[in-house]
Amino acid sequence: MRLPVLICLLLSTLLTGCTTILNIQSNVRVVDKPPFERILIVSRLPNVPPGYASTFIGAFPSQYTVCSVDVSPIDFETPEELISRQLDECKSQVMLTLDLNRSFSGNSGKYITGYNNIYLEMSSVTTGKPFWKAITLSTTTALSPREVVQQLIKDGVLNGKSPVNNPRYP
């Protein structure tokens, strides 16, 4: 009788071991959080496919209107022009920016290794003040929109629930 229980425990351990959970450390300044319903997602991540920021659009609770812009070094417009144009078109009240935090490295000399964690910041468009900041605790090139939205909900920045059963947002 112990063998089936042992097999079940082993299988569940193996299956959960295959799941990667991105750790996000975050901080909220509630006094600076404005009421909002319109969000602009700005991706400054260099190693993601074009249109990556748009994958966040359907991951937010239904009461939020979400627009996006990918900032790329090969754009002819400056990042400020791209963002300003999209803010005007979408009439966004807040902006969620995804960027790399290139703050540390390992090894030295020709063996130096860079570690790039993703830095996230949500700020008011009106005041420019950030009210939510986060950083990934593991190095990665892209984030799951669902994990970011779930963290925002957990931190009380967003209300509602993230959409479920949407295969586009793992």
PDB file of C-alpha atoms in Angstrom:
ATOM      1  CA  MET A   1       0.000   0.000   0.000  1.00  0.00           C
ATOM      2  CA  ARG A   2       2.882   2.365   0.584  1.00  0.00           C
ATOM      3  CA  LEU A   3       4.160   1.996  -2.975  1.00  0.00           C
ATOM      4  CA  PRO A   4       1.200   3.809  -4.671  1.00  0.00           C
ATOM      5  CA  VAL A   5       1.462   6.666  -2.178  1.00  0.00           C
ATOM      6  CA  LEU A   6       5.195   6.914  -2.772  1.00  0.00           C
ATOM      7  CA  ILE A   7       4.685   6.915  -6.546  1.00  0.00           C
ATOM      8  CA  CYS A   8       2.040   9.662  -6.268  1.00  0.00           C
ATOM      9  CA  LEU A   9       4.348  11.791  -4.121  1.00  0.00           C
ATOM     10  CA  LEU A  10       7.236  11.279  -6.508  1.00  0.00           C
ATOM     11  CA  LEU A  11       5.115  12.181  -9.549  1.00  0.00           C
ATOM     12  CA  SER A  12       3.709  15.290  -7.891  1.00  0.00           C
ATOM     13  CA  THR A  13       7.220  16.385  -6.898  1.00  0.00           C
ATOM     14  CA  LEU A  14       8.477  15.889 -10.430  1.00  0.00           C
ATOM     15  CA  LEU A  15       5.539  17.717 -11.975  1.00  0.00           C
ATOM     16  CA  THR A  16       5.795  20.687  -9.653  1.00  0.00           C
ATOM     17  CA  GLY A  17       9.556  20.758 -10.189  1.00  0.00           C
ATOM     18  CA  CYS A  18       8.978  21.417 -13.884  1.00  0.00           C
ATOM     19  CA  THR A  19       6.922  24.503 -13.192  1.00  0.00           C
ATOM     20  CA  THR A  20       8.849  27.747 -13.158  1.00  0.00           C
ATOM     21  CA  ILE A  21       7.514  30.468 -10.944  1.00  0.00           C
ATOM     22  CA  LEU A  22       9.016  33.872 -11.478  1.00  0.00           C
ATOM     23  CA  ASN A  23       9.765  35.615  -8.212  1.00  0.00           C
ATOM     24  CA  ILE A  24       8.910  39.289  -8.202  1.00  0.00           C
ATOM     25  CA  GLN A  25       9.858  41.584  -5.354  1.00  0.00           C
ATOM     26  CA  SER A  26       7.657  44.677  -5.285  1.00  0.00           C
ATOM     27  CA  ASN A  27       6.926  47.818  -3.320  1.00  0.00           C
ATOM     28  CA  VAL A  28       3.886  50.124  -3.356  1.00  0.00           C
ATOM     29  CA  ARG A  29       3.570  53.764  -2.318  1.00  0.00           C
ATOM     30  CA  VAL A  30      -0.173  53.948  -1.736  1.00  0.00           C
ATOM     31  CA  VAL A  31      -0.266  57.735  -1.171  1.00  0.00           C
ATOM     32  CA  ASP A  32       0.968  58.362  -4.742  1.00  0.00           C
ATOM     33  CA  LYS A  33      -1.402  55.862  -6.419  1.00  0.00           C
ATOM     34  CA  PRO A  34      -3.972  57.754  -8.497  1.00  0.00           C
ATOM     35  CA  PRO A  35      -7.355  56.329  -9.489  1.00  0.00           C
ATOM     36  CA  PHE A  36      -7.004  54.952 -13.012  1.00  0.00           C
ATOM     37  CA  GLU A  37      -8.640  52.805 -15.664  1.00  0.00           C
ATOM     38  CA  ARG A  38      -6.331  53.450 -18.645  1.00  0.00           C
ATOM     39  CA  ILE A  39      -2.839  51.952 -18.696  1.00  0.00           C
ATOM     40  CA  LEU A  40       0.037  52.243 -21.158  1.00  0.00           C
ATOM     41  CA  ILE A  41       2.518  49.334 -21.174  1.00  0.00           C
ATOM     42  CA  VAL A  42       5.994  50.427 -22.288  1.00  0.00           C
ATOM     43  CA  SER A  43       8.528  47.709 -23.057  1.00  0.00           C
ATOM     44  CA  ARG A  44      12.160  48.762 -23.211  1.00  0.00           C
ATOM     45  CA  LEU A  45      13.333  45.144 -23.210  1.00  0.00           C
ATOM     46  CA  PRO A  46      15.820  44.523 -26.032  1.00  0.00           C
ATOM     47  CA  ASN A  47      15.701  40.721 -26.236  1.00  0.00           C
ATOM     48  CA  VAL A  48      11.998  40.188 -26.805  1.00  0.00           C
ATOM     49  CA  PRO A  49      10.112  39.774 -30.076  1.00  0.00           C
ATOM     50  CA  PRO A  50       8.457  42.824 -31.666  1.00  0.00           C
ATOM     51  CA  GLY A  51       5.003  43.370 -30.226  1.00  0.00           C
ATOM     52  CA  TYR A  52       5.904  41.876 -26.834  1.00  0.00           C
ATOM     53  CA  ALA A  53       4.219  44.736 -24.925  1.00  0.00           C
ATOM     54  CA  SER A  54       0.930  44.014 -26.689  1.00  0.00           C
ATOM     55  CA  THR A  55       0.820  40.566 -25.043  1.00  0.00           C
ATOM     56  CA  PHE A  56      -0.075  42.392 -21.814  1.00  0.00           C
ATOM     57  CA  ILE A  57      -3.288  43.879 -23.219  1.00  0.00           C
ATOM     58  CA  GLY A  58      -5.618  40.926 -22.592  1.00  0.00           C
ATOM     59  CA  ALA A  59      -4.003  39.939 -19.287  1.00  0.00           C
ATOM     60  CA  PHE A  60      -5.547  42.775 -17.270  1.00  0.00           C
ATOM     61  CA  PRO A  61      -8.954  42.661 -15.566  1.00  0.00           C
ATOM     62  CA  SER A  62     -11.766  43.735 -17.886  1.00  0.00           C
ATOM     63  CA  GLN A  63     -12.347  47.148 -16.301  1.00  0.00           C
ATOM     64  CA  TYR A  64      -8.950  48.401 -17.494  1.00  0.00           C
ATOM     65  CA  THR A  65      -8.194  49.771 -20.955  1.00  0.00           C
ATOM     66  CA  VAL A  66      -4.647  48.847 -21.909  1.00  0.00           C
ATOM     67  CA  CYS A  67      -2.455  50.129 -24.752  1.00  0.00           C
ATOM     68  CA  SER A  68       1.157  49.278 -25.465  1.00  0.00           C
ATOM     69  CA  VAL A  69       4.338  50.453 -27.114  1.00  0.00           C
ATOM     70  CA  ASP A  70       7.620  48.645 -27.740  1.00  0.00           C
ATOM     71  CA  VAL A  71      10.664  50.904 -27.669  1.00  0.00           C
ATOM     72  CA  SER A  72      13.399  49.623 -29.948  1.00  0.00           C
ATOM     73  CA  PRO A  73      16.830  50.982 -30.806  1.00  0.00           C
ATOM     74  CA  ILE A  74      15.990  50.658 -34.506  1.00  0.00           C
ATOM     75  CA  ASP A  75      12.932  52.945 -34.318  1.00  0.00           C
ATOM     76  CA  PHE A  76      13.330  56.217 -36.180  1.00  0.00           C
ATOM     77  CA  GLU A  77      11.337  58.063 -33.531  1.00  0.00           C
ATOM     78  CA  THR A  78      12.904  58.715 -30.157  1.00  0.00           C
ATOM     79  CA  PRO A  79      11.521  56.728 -27.211  1.00  0.00           C
ATOM     80  CA  GLU A  80       9.968  59.927 -25.865  1.00  0.00           C
ATOM     81  CA  GLU A  81       8.166  60.569 -29.172  1.00  0.00           C
ATOM     82  CA  LEU A  82       6.843  56.992 -29.332  1.00  0.00           C
ATOM     83  CA  ILE A  83       5.591  57.087 -25.755  1.00  0.00           C
ATOM     84  CA  SER A  84       4.099  60.573 -26.059  1.00  0.00           C
ATOM     85  CA  ARG A  85       2.218  59.652 -29.235  1.00  0.00           C
ATOM     86  CA  GLN A  86       0.802  56.500 -27.634  1.00  0.00           C
ATOM     87  CA  LEU A  87      -0.164  58.363 -24.440  1.00  0.00           C
ATOM     88  CA  ASP A  88      -2.097  60.881 -26.543  1.00  0.00           C
ATOM     89  CA  GLU A  89      -3.830  58.191 -28.610  1.00  0.00           C
ATOM     90  CA  CYS A  90      -4.811  56.058 -25.620  1.00  0.00           C
ATOM     91  CA  LYS A  91      -5.380  58.839 -23.101  1.00  0.00           C
ATOM     92  CA  SER A  92      -3.598  56.671 -20.537  1.00  0.00           C
ATOM     93  CA  GLN A  93      -3.593  57.758 -16.901  1.00  0.00           C
ATOM     94  CA  VAL A  94      -0.718  55.524 -15.767  1.00  0.00           C
ATOM     95  CA  MET A  95       2.275  53.910 -17.415  1.00  0.00           C
ATOM     96  CA  LEU A  96       3.795  50.505 -16.642  1.00  0.00           C
ATOM     97  CA  THR A  97       7.412  50.405 -17.853  1.00  0.00           C
ATOM     98  CA  LEU A  98       9.427  47.200 -18.250  1.00  0.00           C
ATOM     99  CA  ASP A  99      13.184  47.649 -18.512  1.00  0.00           C
ATOM    100  CA  LEU A 100      16.395  45.825 -17.677  1.00  0.00           C
ATOM    101  CA  ASN A 101      18.139  46.395 -14.380  1.00  0.00           C
ATOM    102  CA  ARG A 102      21.805  46.014 -15.319  1.00  0.00           C
ATOM    103  CA  SER A 103      23.174  46.567 -11.873  1.00  0.00           C
ATOM    104  CA  PHE A 104      25.452  43.645 -11.178  1.00  0.00           C
ATOM    105  CA  SER A 105      27.769  41.116 -12.745  1.00  0.00           C
ATOM    106  CA  GLY A 106      29.749  38.067 -11.805  1.00  0.00           C
ATOM    107  CA  ASN A 107      33.292  36.893 -12.386  1.00  0.00           C
ATOM    108  CA  SER A 108      35.927  39.226 -13.775  1.00  0.00           C
ATOM    109  CA  GLY A 109      38.126  39.919 -16.775  1.00  0.00           C
ATOM    110  CA  LYS A 110      37.312  37.987 -19.913  1.00  0.00           C
ATOM    111  CA  TYR A 111      34.999  35.710 -17.909  1.00  0.00           C
ATOM    112  CA  ILE A 112      32.691  38.499 -16.747  1.00  0.00           C
ATOM    113  CA  THR A 113      29.016  37.627 -16.773  1.00  0.00           C
ATOM    114  CA  GLY A 114      26.176  40.151 -16.709  1.00  0.00           C
ATOM    115  CA  TYR A 115      22.938  39.518 -14.866  1.00  0.00           C
ATOM    116  CA  ASN A 116      19.903  41.328 -16.161  1.00  0.00           C
ATOM    117  CA  ASN A 117      16.852  41.364 -13.958  1.00  0.00           C
ATOM    118  CA  ILE A 118      13.702  43.003 -15.259  1.00  0.00           C
ATOM    119  CA  TYR A 119      12.725  46.215 -13.511  1.00  0.00           C
ATOM    120  CA  LEU A 120       9.068  47.272 -13.554  1.00  0.00           C
ATOM    121  CA  GLU A 121       7.667  50.650 -12.605  1.00  0.00           C
ATOM    122  CA  MET A 122       4.121  51.986 -12.671  1.00  0.00           C
ATOM    123  CA  SER A 123       3.811  55.757 -12.546  1.00  0.00           C
ATOM    124  CA  SER A 124       1.198  58.451 -12.892  1.00  0.00           C
ATOM    125  CA  VAL A 125       1.186  60.165 -16.282  1.00  0.00           C
ATOM    126  CA  THR A 126       0.013  63.425 -14.672  1.00  0.00           C
ATOM    127  CA  THR A 127       2.634  63.702 -11.922  1.00  0.00           C
ATOM    128  CA  GLY A 128       5.352  61.401 -13.266  1.00  0.00           C
ATOM    129  CA  LYS A 129       5.662  59.897  -9.785  1.00  0.00           C
ATOM    130  CA  PRO A 130       6.064  56.134  -9.533  1.00  0.00           C
ATOM    131  CA  PHE A 131       3.709  54.380  -7.119  1.00  0.00           C
ATOM    132  CA  TRP A 132       4.666  50.734  -7.775  1.00  0.00           C
ATOM    133  CA  LYS A 133       8.124  49.309  -8.348  1.00  0.00           C
ATOM    134  CA  ALA A 134       9.174  45.719  -8.825  1.00  0.00           C
ATOM    135  CA  ILE A 135      12.135  43.635  -9.886  1.00  0.00           C
ATOM    136  CA  THR A 136      12.462  40.010 -10.884  1.00  0.00           C
ATOM    137  CA  LEU A 137      14.535  37.913  -8.528  1.00  0.00           C
ATOM    138  CA  SER A 138      15.775  35.702 -11.325  1.00  0.00           C
ATOM    139  CA  THR A 139      17.322  36.631 -14.636  1.00  0.00           C
ATOM    140  CA  THR A 140      15.008  36.338 -17.582  1.00  0.00           C
ATOM    141  CA  THR A 141      14.453  37.977 -20.964  1.00  0.00           C
ATOM    142  CA  ALA A 142      10.669  38.299 -20.795  1.00  0.00           C
ATOM    143  CA  LEU A 143       7.892  38.159 -18.222  1.00  0.00           C
ATOM    144  CA  SER A 144       4.592  36.382 -18.308  1.00  0.00           C
ATOM    145  CA  PRO A 145       1.887  39.071 -18.480  1.00  0.00           C
ATOM    146  CA  ARG A 146      -0.282  36.972 -16.150  1.00  0.00           C
ATOM    147  CA  GLU A 147       2.405  36.906 -13.432  1.00  0.00           C
ATOM    148  CA  VAL A 148       2.859  40.675 -13.579  1.00  0.00           C
ATOM    149  CA  VAL A 149      -0.895  41.304 -13.411  1.00  0.00           C
ATOM    150  CA  GLN A 150      -1.281  38.841 -10.539  1.00  0.00           C
ATOM    151  CA  GLN A 151       1.463  40.677  -8.629  1.00  0.00           C
ATOM    152  CA  LEU A 152      -0.268  44.021  -9.273  1.00  0.00           C
ATOM    153  CA  ILE A 153      -3.546  42.562  -7.967  1.00  0.00           C
ATOM    154  CA  LYS A 154      -1.810  41.028  -4.949  1.00  0.00           C
ATOM    155  CA  ASP A 155      -0.202  44.401  -4.143  1.00  0.00           C
ATOM    156  CA  GLY A 156      -3.575  46.193  -4.350  1.00  0.00           C
ATOM    157  CA  VAL A 157      -2.594  48.280  -7.387  1.00  0.00           C
ATOM    158  CA  LEU A 158      -5.247  46.649  -9.605  1.00  0.00           C
ATOM    159  CA  ASN A 159      -8.773  45.564  -8.717  1.00  0.00           C
ATOM    160  CA  GLY A 160     -10.479  42.470 -10.079  1.00  0.00           C
ATOM    161  CA  LYS A 161      -9.153  39.192 -11.354  1.00  0.00           C
ATOM    162  CA  SER A 162      -6.933  38.425 -14.306  1.00  0.00           C
ATOM    163  CA  PRO A 163      -8.694  36.631 -17.172  1.00  0.00           C
ATOM    164  CA  VAL A 164      -8.531  32.855 -17.017  1.00  0.00           C
ATOM    165  CA  ASN A 165      -8.407  30.170 -19.677  1.00  0.00           C
ATOM    166  CA  ASN A 166      -6.596  32.376 -22.147  1.00  0.00           C
ATOM    167  CA  PRO A 167      -3.831  30.301 -23.767  1.00  0.00           C
ATOM    168  CA  ARG A 168      -2.028  33.430 -24.945  1.00  0.00           C
ATOM    169  CA  TYR A 169      -1.239  34.455 -21.356  1.00  0.00           C
ATOM    170  CA  PRO A 170       0.475  31.606 -19.520  1.00  0.00           C
TER     171      PRO A 170
END
